[in-house]
């Protein structure tokens, strides 16, 4: 009896597709109820993080974009909604391009519009990357906590997931998405090292051009006063971190915050620096372990981002949907490892569950969950292909003569029988026989007719 229970947990064969869909639908209904509670609380005395975005948009509409970084202005605008609390706006100026249209609405409606539209973009990007898992993407608990805070986790999550998913097929567009993370640059800590180590120079250059272009556009549109006001907001950010209490540090999802809580700021800085150096090195090595597959290596890069960034909250984690679902796809294709199903379920809940348990436990366990996720992705990585000798054609393998002795690697078809080391297709199914896996790897099937000029031009991106 005990052995059977152990096997049920280890293999979790009972957790099939039908049960997953039923559980996901139930979680979706609960999430809608919790989201309604979050919206109601956001209208009360505490307010929500979105107040800072809404106040910044009001500054742009008033023709004073630099006032977005004025603490006195933000206090006046935000408390006019009836909120007793207010929040500093510390995002870089290009983020103002995104938030100002929502200031045209009253705060309660603007909150709903912001959450709905940014969630829709993130959900569309995530479902496109993993078509078979679209329902799990819609009800991802990491998305629920991002929606409840009305923060920008959906925006940054869509940029990171879209950039990784498009890297192999549309490297320039992928780079442009990565560059747009200038709105929250600490989430792109590992991206340049990852792109450079993989030799993805088109994406690397596009990312730099995108970031610089957004900053120049903000300077030209919003003025020098706004750019200078943003640099002055760094003092507010430093003050927030300098005076952070235990509750604030428990809301953070980083190793730095938890070590600072337990051992002080100096030890936290040492740990944060060591983790950053280690993850940069591992991200660079991931191309060797995973091979040229950008999705596989990118899954590790995103999991490692949740470990490396020193300033991160649970609502910033919708991007973890990619490494989680990549692991699910590998399990569906090659079989799940012992305990892997239950670990993936736990990690799927982790962004929400670790935040909910942080204050009661006195510890935010999300850094440990991120480490576990990165380890699972790393150990799923493919072994590198053997290096060919100079001048040796790719795919050349050993051959056998009719008498069974070894032959040359370049046999003459009239003299030798070639026997491939690759298993017959009827014995081992092709890795991409599943349409959704093929779509994830190669993109949509292209039409037979000759594409037009615009299609050819945009296709190069």
Tab-separated table of C-alpha atoms in Angstrom:
chain	number	residue	atom	x	y	z
A	1	UNK	CA	0.000	0.000	0.000
A	2	UNK	CA	2.795	2.369	0.969
A	3	UNK	CA	4.719	1.509	-2.173
A	4	UNK	CA	1.721	2.229	-4.360
A	5	UNK	CA	1.222	5.635	-2.725
A	6	UNK	CA	4.910	6.391	-3.225
A	7	UNK	CA	4.674	5.465	-6.908
A	8	UNK	CA	1.554	7.618	-7.304
A	9	UNK	CA	3.450	10.644	-6.063
A	10	UNK	CA	6.717	9.894	-7.838
A	11	UNK	CA	5.280	9.258	-11.289
A	12	UNK	CA	1.987	11.182	-10.947
A	13	UNK	CA	0.488	9.239	-13.853
A	14	UNK	CA	-2.949	10.257	-12.587
A	15	UNK	CA	-2.134	13.867	-13.547
A	16	UNK	CA	-3.220	13.550	-17.159
A	17	UNK	CA	-4.408	16.121	-19.652
A	18	UNK	CA	-8.077	15.831	-18.777
A	19	UNK	CA	-7.483	16.384	-15.063
A	20	UNK	CA	-5.109	19.287	-15.754
A	21	UNK	CA	-7.771	21.032	-17.832
A	22	UNK	CA	-10.407	20.579	-15.113
A	23	UNK	CA	-8.062	21.838	-12.393
A	24	UNK	CA	-7.039	24.786	-14.573
A	25	UNK	CA	-10.665	25.796	-15.110
A	26	UNK	CA	-11.303	25.659	-11.357
A	27	UNK	CA	-8.221	27.779	-10.667
A	28	UNK	CA	-9.365	30.261	-13.312
A	29	UNK	CA	-12.701	30.777	-11.540
A	30	UNK	CA	-10.971	31.289	-8.185
A	31	UNK	CA	-8.523	33.706	-9.823
A	32	UNK	CA	-11.348	35.848	-11.185
A	33	UNK	CA	-12.824	36.121	-7.693
A	34	UNK	CA	-9.444	37.053	-6.185
A	35	UNK	CA	-8.864	39.600	-8.937
A	36	UNK	CA	-12.210	41.233	-8.110
A	37	UNK	CA	-11.101	41.523	-4.487
A	38	UNK	CA	-7.812	43.114	-5.590
A	39	UNK	CA	-9.684	45.689	-7.692
A	40	UNK	CA	-11.959	46.525	-4.747
A	41	UNK	CA	-8.998	46.948	-2.396
A	42	UNK	CA	-7.218	49.135	-4.961
A	43	UNK	CA	-10.073	51.639	-4.687
A	44	UNK	CA	-9.724	51.829	-0.904
A	45	UNK	CA	-7.342	53.576	1.393
A	46	UNK	CA	-4.272	51.513	0.485
A	47	UNK	CA	-4.452	52.084	-3.275
A	48	UNK	CA	-2.230	50.030	-5.585
A	49	UNK	CA	1.047	50.286	-7.477
A	50	UNK	CA	-0.876	51.377	-10.565
A	51	UNK	CA	-1.496	54.751	-8.895
A	52	UNK	CA	2.094	55.714	-9.740
A	53	UNK	CA	1.560	54.870	-13.441
A	54	UNK	CA	-1.763	56.709	-13.535
A	55	UNK	CA	-0.256	59.771	-11.835
A	56	UNK	CA	2.656	59.781	-14.296
A	57	UNK	CA	0.198	59.669	-17.185
A	58	UNK	CA	-1.638	62.649	-15.702
A	59	UNK	CA	1.630	64.582	-15.708
A	60	UNK	CA	2.094	63.871	-19.431
A	61	UNK	CA	-1.487	64.926	-20.221
A	62	UNK	CA	-0.948	68.140	-18.254
A	63	UNK	CA	2.038	68.988	-20.462
A	64	UNK	CA	4.471	68.546	-17.573
A	65	UNK	CA	6.026	65.102	-18.113
A	66	UNK	CA	8.891	65.880	-15.745
A	67	UNK	CA	6.323	66.149	-12.932
A	68	UNK	CA	5.912	62.358	-13.159
A	69	UNK	CA	9.051	62.161	-11.001
A	70	UNK	CA	7.974	64.949	-8.636
A	71	UNK	CA	6.976	63.338	-5.342
A	72	UNK	CA	4.773	66.282	-4.341
A	73	UNK	CA	2.881	66.103	-7.670
A	74	UNK	CA	2.404	62.352	-7.353
A	75	UNK	CA	1.104	62.680	-3.806
A	76	UNK	CA	-1.466	65.277	-4.820
A	77	UNK	CA	-2.697	63.385	-7.879
A	78	UNK	CA	-2.830	59.958	-6.270
A	79	UNK	CA	-4.517	61.021	-3.043
A	80	UNK	CA	-7.161	62.837	-5.088
A	81	UNK	CA	-8.613	59.376	-5.827
A	82	UNK	CA	-9.362	58.895	-2.137
A	83	UNK	CA	-6.305	56.750	-1.475
A	84	UNK	CA	-4.419	57.445	1.733
A	85	UNK	CA	-1.277	55.874	0.314
A	86	UNK	CA	0.739	56.987	-2.682
A	87	UNK	CA	3.718	55.640	-4.636
A	88	UNK	CA	6.809	57.106	-6.295
A	89	UNK	CA	7.174	56.707	-10.066
A	90	UNK	CA	10.704	55.433	-10.759
A	91	UNK	CA	10.482	53.838	-14.228
A	92	UNK	CA	12.626	55.258	-17.065
A	93	UNK	CA	11.001	57.933	-19.300
A	94	UNK	CA	10.187	55.581	-22.240
A	95	UNK	CA	7.633	53.913	-19.967
A	96	UNK	CA	5.599	57.125	-20.100
A	97	UNK	CA	4.748	56.328	-23.743
A	98	UNK	CA	2.868	53.301	-22.472
A	99	UNK	CA	1.031	54.680	-19.442
A	100	UNK	CA	-0.232	58.099	-20.533
A	101	UNK	CA	-3.284	56.852	-22.518
A	102	UNK	CA	-4.663	55.206	-19.370
A	103	UNK	CA	-4.681	58.560	-17.585
A	104	UNK	CA	-7.514	59.579	-19.923
A	105	UNK	CA	-9.762	57.311	-17.838
A	106	UNK	CA	-10.881	57.625	-14.262
A	107	UNK	CA	-8.670	55.620	-11.924
A	108	UNK	CA	-11.084	52.663	-11.330
A	109	UNK	CA	-11.615	52.179	-15.080
A	110	UNK	CA	-7.956	52.815	-15.872
A	111	UNK	CA	-6.976	50.037	-13.416
A	112	UNK	CA	-9.245	47.566	-15.220
A	113	UNK	CA	-8.100	48.654	-18.677
A	114	UNK	CA	-4.412	48.416	-17.736
A	115	UNK	CA	-4.726	44.936	-16.265
A	116	UNK	CA	-6.947	43.626	-19.069
A	117	UNK	CA	-4.867	44.929	-21.974
A	118	UNK	CA	-1.428	44.045	-20.610
A	119	UNK	CA	-2.674	40.611	-19.562
A	120	UNK	CA	-4.113	40.043	-23.033
A	121	UNK	CA	-0.774	40.864	-24.669
A	122	UNK	CA	1.177	38.593	-22.307
A	123	UNK	CA	-1.353	35.758	-22.668
A	124	UNK	CA	-1.277	36.014	-26.473
A	125	UNK	CA	2.519	35.869	-26.558
A	126	UNK	CA	2.682	32.968	-24.096
A	127	UNK	CA	-0.061	30.962	-25.823
A	128	UNK	CA	1.607	31.514	-29.206
A	129	UNK	CA	4.864	30.107	-27.856
A	130	UNK	CA	3.096	27.029	-26.417
A	131	UNK	CA	-0.186	26.469	-28.287
A	132	UNK	CA	-1.001	23.172	-26.550
A	133	UNK	CA	-0.692	24.784	-23.107
A	134	UNK	CA	-2.779	27.904	-23.714
A	135	UNK	CA	-5.214	27.141	-20.887
A	136	UNK	CA	-2.401	26.755	-18.363
A	137	UNK	CA	-0.992	30.072	-19.563
A	138	UNK	CA	-4.313	31.857	-19.016
A	139	UNK	CA	-4.552	30.758	-15.379
A	140	UNK	CA	-0.833	30.885	-14.467
A	141	UNK	CA	-0.656	31.968	-10.784
A	142	UNK	CA	2.301	34.207	-11.635
A	143	UNK	CA	-0.108	36.151	-13.826
A	144	UNK	CA	-2.684	36.385	-11.030
A	145	UNK	CA	-0.313	38.136	-8.647
A	146	UNK	CA	0.847	40.495	-11.410
A	147	UNK	CA	-2.783	41.365	-12.178
A	148	UNK	CA	-3.638	41.864	-8.520
A	149	UNK	CA	-0.879	44.452	-8.121
A	150	UNK	CA	-1.653	46.072	-11.495
A	151	UNK	CA	2.098	46.309	-12.020
A	152	UNK	CA	4.078	46.049	-15.264
A	153	UNK	CA	4.944	42.348	-14.961
A	154	UNK	CA	2.778	41.505	-17.973
A	155	UNK	CA	4.615	44.038	-20.133
A	156	UNK	CA	8.097	42.850	-19.192
A	157	UNK	CA	6.945	39.227	-19.289
A	158	UNK	CA	5.647	39.600	-22.842
A	159	UNK	CA	8.936	41.204	-23.912
A	160	UNK	CA	11.069	38.434	-22.386
A	161	UNK	CA	8.898	35.519	-23.533
A	162	UNK	CA	8.448	37.008	-27.001
A	163	UNK	CA	12.152	37.725	-27.372
A	164	UNK	CA	13.188	34.171	-26.512
A	165	UNK	CA	10.426	32.553	-28.591
A	166	UNK	CA	11.287	34.608	-31.686
A	167	UNK	CA	15.076	34.494	-31.452
A	168	UNK	CA	15.634	31.578	-33.848
A	169	UNK	CA	13.087	32.739	-36.458
A	170	UNK	CA	13.027	36.551	-36.198
A	171	UNK	CA	16.292	37.613	-34.524
A	172	UNK	CA	15.962	41.334	-35.247
A	173	UNK	CA	12.433	41.504	-33.879
A	174	UNK	CA	13.520	39.460	-30.857
A	175	UNK	CA	16.345	41.916	-30.236
A	176	UNK	CA	13.964	44.853	-30.461
A	177	UNK	CA	11.761	43.261	-27.795
A	178	UNK	CA	14.755	42.734	-25.533
A	179	UNK	CA	15.815	46.347	-26.068
A	180	UNK	CA	12.373	47.563	-24.975
A	181	UNK	CA	13.251	46.245	-21.510
A	182	UNK	CA	14.936	49.603	-21.033
A	183	UNK	CA	11.685	50.353	-19.162
A	184	UNK	CA	12.870	47.912	-16.457
A	185	UNK	CA	16.527	47.171	-17.219
A	186	UNK	CA	17.341	44.970	-14.219
A	187	UNK	CA	15.158	42.250	-15.770
A	188	UNK	CA	17.499	42.199	-18.788
A	189	UNK	CA	20.610	41.614	-16.669
A	190	UNK	CA	21.534	38.346	-18.391
A	191	UNK	CA	20.218	39.052	-21.883
A	192	UNK	CA	23.309	40.738	-23.437
A	193	UNK	CA	25.674	38.077	-22.065
A	194	UNK	CA	23.360	35.328	-23.319
A	195	UNK	CA	23.077	36.791	-26.827
A	196	UNK	CA	26.816	37.442	-27.102
A	197	UNK	CA	27.765	33.953	-25.879
A	198	UNK	CA	25.431	32.399	-28.451
A	199	UNK	CA	26.772	34.556	-31.277
A	200	UNK	CA	23.331	36.039	-31.892
A	201	UNK	CA	24.783	39.341	-33.035
A	202	UNK	CA	21.787	40.481	-35.101
A	203	UNK	CA	19.597	40.266	-32.029
A	204	UNK	CA	22.337	41.829	-29.894
A	205	UNK	CA	22.687	44.853	-32.163
A	206	UNK	CA	18.914	45.186	-32.539
A	207	UNK	CA	18.506	45.162	-28.753
A	208	UNK	CA	21.033	47.943	-28.337
A	209	UNK	CA	19.486	49.977	-31.145
A	210	UNK	CA	16.007	49.505	-29.695
A	211	UNK	CA	17.046	50.626	-26.211
A	212	UNK	CA	18.955	53.655	-27.496
A	213	UNK	CA	16.155	54.530	-29.894
A	214	UNK	CA	13.549	54.506	-27.120
A	215	UNK	CA	15.705	56.712	-24.917
A	216	UNK	CA	16.313	59.179	-27.756
A	217	UNK	CA	12.604	59.217	-28.601
A	218	UNK	CA	11.780	59.964	-24.979
A	219	UNK	CA	14.363	62.754	-24.900
A	220	UNK	CA	13.039	64.296	-28.126
A	221	UNK	CA	9.375	63.974	-27.131
A	222	UNK	CA	9.378	64.578	-23.386
A	223	UNK	CA	12.293	66.988	-23.133
A	224	UNK	CA	15.581	67.223	-21.272
A	225	UNK	CA	13.804	68.221	-18.049
A	226	UNK	CA	12.103	64.829	-17.922
A	227	UNK	CA	15.350	62.958	-18.508
A	228	UNK	CA	17.060	64.931	-15.733
A	229	UNK	CA	14.088	64.472	-13.410
A	230	UNK	CA	14.398	60.728	-13.878
A	231	UNK	CA	18.013	60.796	-12.677
A	232	UNK	CA	16.851	62.686	-9.594
A	233	UNK	CA	14.337	59.898	-8.886
A	234	UNK	CA	17.254	57.571	-8.233
A	235	UNK	CA	17.529	59.185	-4.804
A	236	UNK	CA	13.966	58.095	-4.056
A	237	UNK	CA	14.776	54.538	-5.121
A	238	UNK	CA	17.898	54.534	-2.951
A	239	UNK	CA	15.898	55.839	0.008
A	240	UNK	CA	13.310	53.081	-0.448
A	241	UNK	CA	15.998	50.404	-0.309
A	242	UNK	CA	17.939	52.099	2.496
A	243	UNK	CA	14.913	52.306	4.778
A	244	UNK	CA	13.289	49.020	3.727
A	245	UNK	CA	11.736	47.201	6.656
A	246	UNK	CA	11.161	43.471	7.081
A	247	UNK	CA	7.737	43.555	5.397
A	248	UNK	CA	9.194	45.218	2.299
A	249	UNK	CA	12.083	42.740	2.077
A	250	UNK	CA	9.707	39.803	2.464
A	251	UNK	CA	7.705	41.074	-0.492
A	252	UNK	CA	10.857	40.916	-2.632
A	253	UNK	CA	11.601	37.626	-4.380
A	254	UNK	CA	15.408	37.788	-4.440
A	255	UNK	CA	18.231	36.104	-2.581
A	256	UNK	CA	19.589	39.572	-1.807
A	257	UNK	CA	16.479	40.579	0.131
A	258	UNK	CA	16.268	37.373	2.143
A	259	UNK	CA	19.978	37.336	3.031
A	260	UNK	CA	19.773	41.015	4.005
A	261	UNK	CA	16.842	40.168	6.255
A	262	UNK	CA	18.756	37.368	7.972
A	263	UNK	CA	22.417	38.451	7.837
A	264	UNK	CA	22.573	42.159	6.966
A	265	UNK	CA	23.330	44.299	3.941
A	266	UNK	CA	27.040	43.457	3.503
A	267	UNK	CA	26.427	39.712	3.332
A	268	UNK	CA	23.490	40.308	0.982
A	269	UNK	CA	25.674	42.272	-1.447
A	270	UNK	CA	28.299	39.512	-1.469
A	271	UNK	CA	25.671	36.842	-2.166
A	272	UNK	CA	24.027	38.954	-4.870
A	273	UNK	CA	27.365	39.556	-6.593
A	274	UNK	CA	28.301	35.878	-6.460
A	275	UNK	CA	24.941	34.808	-7.863
A	276	UNK	CA	25.159	37.356	-10.683
A	277	UNK	CA	28.653	36.177	-11.680
A	278	UNK	CA	27.655	32.506	-11.497
A	279	UNK	CA	24.493	32.919	-13.534
A	280	UNK	CA	26.279	34.960	-16.210
A	281	UNK	CA	28.836	32.155	-16.580
A	282	UNK	CA	26.162	29.446	-16.680
A	283	UNK	CA	24.051	31.350	-19.197
A	284	UNK	CA	27.085	31.605	-21.453
A	285	UNK	CA	27.722	27.864	-21.070
A	286	UNK	CA	24.082	27.007	-21.714
A	287	UNK	CA	24.645	27.283	-25.466
A	288	UNK	CA	27.155	24.427	-25.234
A	289	UNK	CA	24.862	22.278	-23.159
A	290	UNK	CA	21.613	23.029	-24.996
A	291	UNK	CA	23.024	23.352	-28.487
A	292	UNK	CA	21.827	26.016	-30.949
A	293	UNK	CA	18.189	25.807	-29.830
A	294	UNK	CA	17.360	29.333	-28.669
A	295	UNK	CA	14.201	28.206	-26.888
A	296	UNK	CA	16.071	25.672	-24.754
A	297	UNK	CA	18.917	27.994	-23.847
A	298	UNK	CA	16.472	30.865	-23.397
A	299	UNK	CA	14.434	28.805	-20.945
A	300	UNK	CA	17.514	28.506	-18.762
A	301	UNK	CA	18.336	32.193	-19.189
A	302	UNK	CA	14.879	33.240	-17.971
A	303	UNK	CA	14.967	30.839	-15.027
A	304	UNK	CA	18.410	32.185	-14.129
A	305	UNK	CA	17.113	35.767	-14.376
A	306	UNK	CA	14.834	35.067	-11.423
A	307	UNK	CA	17.956	34.003	-9.508
A	308	UNK	CA	20.346	36.738	-10.634
A	309	UNK	CA	18.334	39.943	-10.369
A	310	UNK	CA	18.843	41.652	-6.989
A	311	UNK	CA	15.624	43.703	-7.263
A	312	UNK	CA	12.615	41.585	-8.111
A	313	UNK	CA	9.114	41.079	-6.789
A	314	UNK	CA	6.745	38.155	-7.261
A	315	UNK	CA	4.588	40.270	-9.575
A	316	UNK	CA	7.593	40.522	-11.954
A	317	UNK	CA	7.561	36.767	-12.642
A	318	UNK	CA	5.069	36.116	-15.476
A	319	UNK	CA	8.120	35.458	-17.684
A	320	UNK	CA	8.709	32.184	-15.802
A	321	UNK	CA	5.881	30.708	-17.850
A	322	UNK	CA	8.430	29.996	-20.605
A	323	UNK	CA	10.925	27.804	-18.692
A	324	UNK	CA	8.032	26.033	-16.941
A	325	UNK	CA	6.201	25.232	-20.166
A	326	UNK	CA	9.417	24.307	-21.942
A	327	UNK	CA	9.944	21.652	-19.282
A	328	UNK	CA	6.369	20.449	-19.740
A	329	UNK	CA	6.882	20.123	-23.502
A	330	UNK	CA	10.082	18.159	-22.955
A	331	UNK	CA	8.254	15.853	-20.577
A	332	UNK	CA	5.393	15.312	-23.006
A	333	UNK	CA	7.855	14.511	-25.773
A	334	UNK	CA	10.482	12.412	-23.964
A	335	UNK	CA	8.691	11.374	-20.785
A	336	UNK	CA	8.708	12.966	-17.345
A	337	UNK	CA	11.452	12.170	-14.867
A	338	UNK	CA	10.614	10.840	-11.381
A	339	UNK	CA	8.975	13.544	-9.258
A	340	UNK	CA	9.149	16.021	-12.144
A	341	UNK	CA	5.391	16.379	-12.567
A	342	UNK	CA	4.826	17.294	-8.919
A	343	UNK	CA	7.806	19.645	-8.927
A	344	UNK	CA	6.429	21.428	-11.988
A	345	UNK	CA	3.035	21.787	-10.299
A	346	UNK	CA	4.723	23.280	-7.225
A	347	UNK	CA	6.791	25.659	-9.361
A	348	UNK	CA	3.708	26.651	-11.350
A	349	UNK	CA	2.076	27.810	-8.098
A	350	UNK	CA	5.312	29.231	-6.647
A	351	UNK	CA	5.069	32.922	-7.715
A	352	UNK	CA	1.727	33.265	-5.928
A	353	UNK	CA	2.207	30.763	-3.108
A	354	UNK	CA	5.611	31.997	-1.945
A	355	UNK	CA	4.331	35.575	-1.779
A	356	UNK	CA	1.241	34.538	0.175
A	357	UNK	CA	3.355	32.559	2.657
A	358	UNK	CA	6.218	35.075	2.981
A	359	UNK	CA	4.829	37.237	5.802
A	360	UNK	CA	3.507	34.329	7.928
A	361	UNK	CA	6.751	32.349	7.471
A	362	UNK	CA	9.088	35.315	7.797
A	363	UNK	CA	10.866	34.160	4.629
A	364	UNK	CA	10.167	34.417	0.892
A	365	UNK	CA	10.987	31.029	-0.634
A	366	UNK	CA	10.790	32.210	-4.253
A	367	UNK	CA	14.615	32.389	-4.680
A	368	UNK	CA	14.811	28.671	-3.805
A	369	UNK	CA	11.993	27.910	-6.244
A	370	UNK	CA	13.839	29.829	-8.976
A	371	UNK	CA	17.024	27.867	-8.257
A	372	UNK	CA	15.090	24.606	-8.533
A	373	UNK	CA	13.539	25.693	-11.828
A	374	UNK	CA	16.940	26.622	-13.252
A	375	UNK	CA	18.348	23.259	-12.160
A	376	UNK	CA	15.503	21.344	-13.797
A	377	UNK	CA	16.025	23.208	-17.084
A	378	UNK	CA	19.795	22.708	-16.942
A	379	UNK	CA	19.524	18.972	-16.325
A	380	UNK	CA	17.054	18.677	-19.206
A	381	UNK	CA	19.592	20.272	-21.521
A	382	UNK	CA	20.839	18.336	-24.532
A	383	UNK	CA	24.392	17.083	-24.653
A	384	UNK	CA	26.502	18.902	-27.246
A	385	UNK	CA	26.965	17.358	-30.657
A	386	UNK	CA	30.414	15.816	-31.294
A	387	UNK	CA	32.907	18.104	-32.945
A	388	UNK	CA	33.738	17.202	-36.532
A	389	UNK	CA	37.271	17.178	-37.800
A	390	UNK	CA	38.282	19.988	-40.127
A	391	UNK	CA	36.984	19.276	-43.618
A	392	UNK	CA	34.710	16.483	-42.450
A	393	UNK	CA	31.180	16.877	-43.819
A	394	UNK	CA	28.345	17.202	-41.331
A	395	UNK	CA	26.452	13.977	-40.841
A	396	UNK	CA	29.300	11.769	-42.107
A	397	UNK	CA	29.452	8.598	-40.056
A	398	UNK	CA	31.166	5.230	-40.072
A	399	UNK	CA	30.383	2.805	-42.885
A	400	UNK	CA	30.668	-0.925	-43.257
A	401	UNK	CA	31.935	-2.898	-46.206
A	402	UNK	CA	30.032	-5.906	-47.391
A	403	UNK	CA	32.530	-8.121	-45.557
A	404	UNK	CA	31.923	-6.226	-42.275
A	405	UNK	CA	35.257	-4.361	-42.086
A	406	UNK	CA	35.485	-0.619	-41.537
A	407	UNK	CA	35.328	1.660	-44.512
A	408	UNK	CA	36.075	5.274	-45.286
A	409	UNK	CA	33.798	8.097	-44.061
A	410	UNK	CA	33.201	9.045	-47.717
A	411	UNK	CA	32.270	5.708	-49.317
A	412	UNK	CA	31.577	5.122	-52.952
A	413	UNK	CA	27.958	4.210	-53.378
A	414	UNK	CA	28.801	1.485	-55.879
A	415	UNK	CA	31.153	-0.313	-53.498
A	416	UNK	CA	29.888	0.085	-49.948
A	417	UNK	CA	26.739	-0.286	-47.972
A	418	UNK	CA	26.029	2.730	-45.766
A	419	UNK	CA	24.375	2.065	-42.438
A	420	UNK	CA	23.197	5.107	-40.534
A	421	UNK	CA	23.420	5.283	-36.739
A	422	UNK	CA	20.054	7.097	-36.704
A	423	UNK	CA	17.131	4.838	-35.724
A	424	UNK	CA	14.506	4.108	-38.329
A	425	UNK	CA	11.642	6.619	-38.269
A	426	UNK	CA	9.096	3.846	-37.837
A	427	UNK	CA	10.874	2.727	-34.636
A	428	UNK	CA	11.437	6.172	-33.098
A	429	UNK	CA	8.843	8.888	-33.878
A	430	UNK	CA	10.153	12.162	-35.190
A	431	UNK	CA	10.627	14.791	-32.470
A	432	UNK	CA	8.379	17.305	-34.220
A	433	UNK	CA	5.574	15.037	-35.431
A	434	UNK	CA	3.349	16.924	-32.958
A	435	UNK	CA	2.045	20.002	-34.783
A	436	UNK	CA	2.303	22.268	-31.745
A	437	UNK	CA	5.950	21.293	-31.138
A	438	UNK	CA	6.753	21.897	-34.794
A	439	UNK	CA	5.079	25.309	-34.577
A	440	UNK	CA	7.056	26.171	-31.465
A	441	UNK	CA	10.341	25.278	-33.182
A	442	UNK	CA	9.877	26.404	-36.791
A	443	UNK	CA	6.932	28.808	-36.797
A	444	UNK	CA	3.900	28.824	-39.053
A	445	UNK	CA	3.915	27.030	-42.396
A	446	UNK	CA	4.626	29.552	-45.125
A	447	UNK	CA	2.336	29.854	-48.173
A	448	UNK	CA	3.424	28.402	-51.490
A	449	UNK	CA	2.894	31.589	-53.481
A	450	UNK	CA	5.687	34.124	-53.887
A	451	UNK	CA	5.528	36.673	-51.024
A	452	UNK	CA	5.175	40.329	-51.891
A	453	UNK	CA	7.758	43.046	-51.339
A	454	UNK	CA	6.535	43.991	-47.857
A	455	UNK	CA	6.352	40.361	-46.796
A	456	UNK	CA	9.926	39.769	-47.936
A	457	UNK	CA	11.109	42.962	-46.251
A	458	UNK	CA	9.446	42.252	-42.914
A	459	UNK	CA	10.359	38.595	-43.107
A	460	UNK	CA	14.013	39.513	-42.850
A	461	UNK	CA	13.343	40.747	-39.321
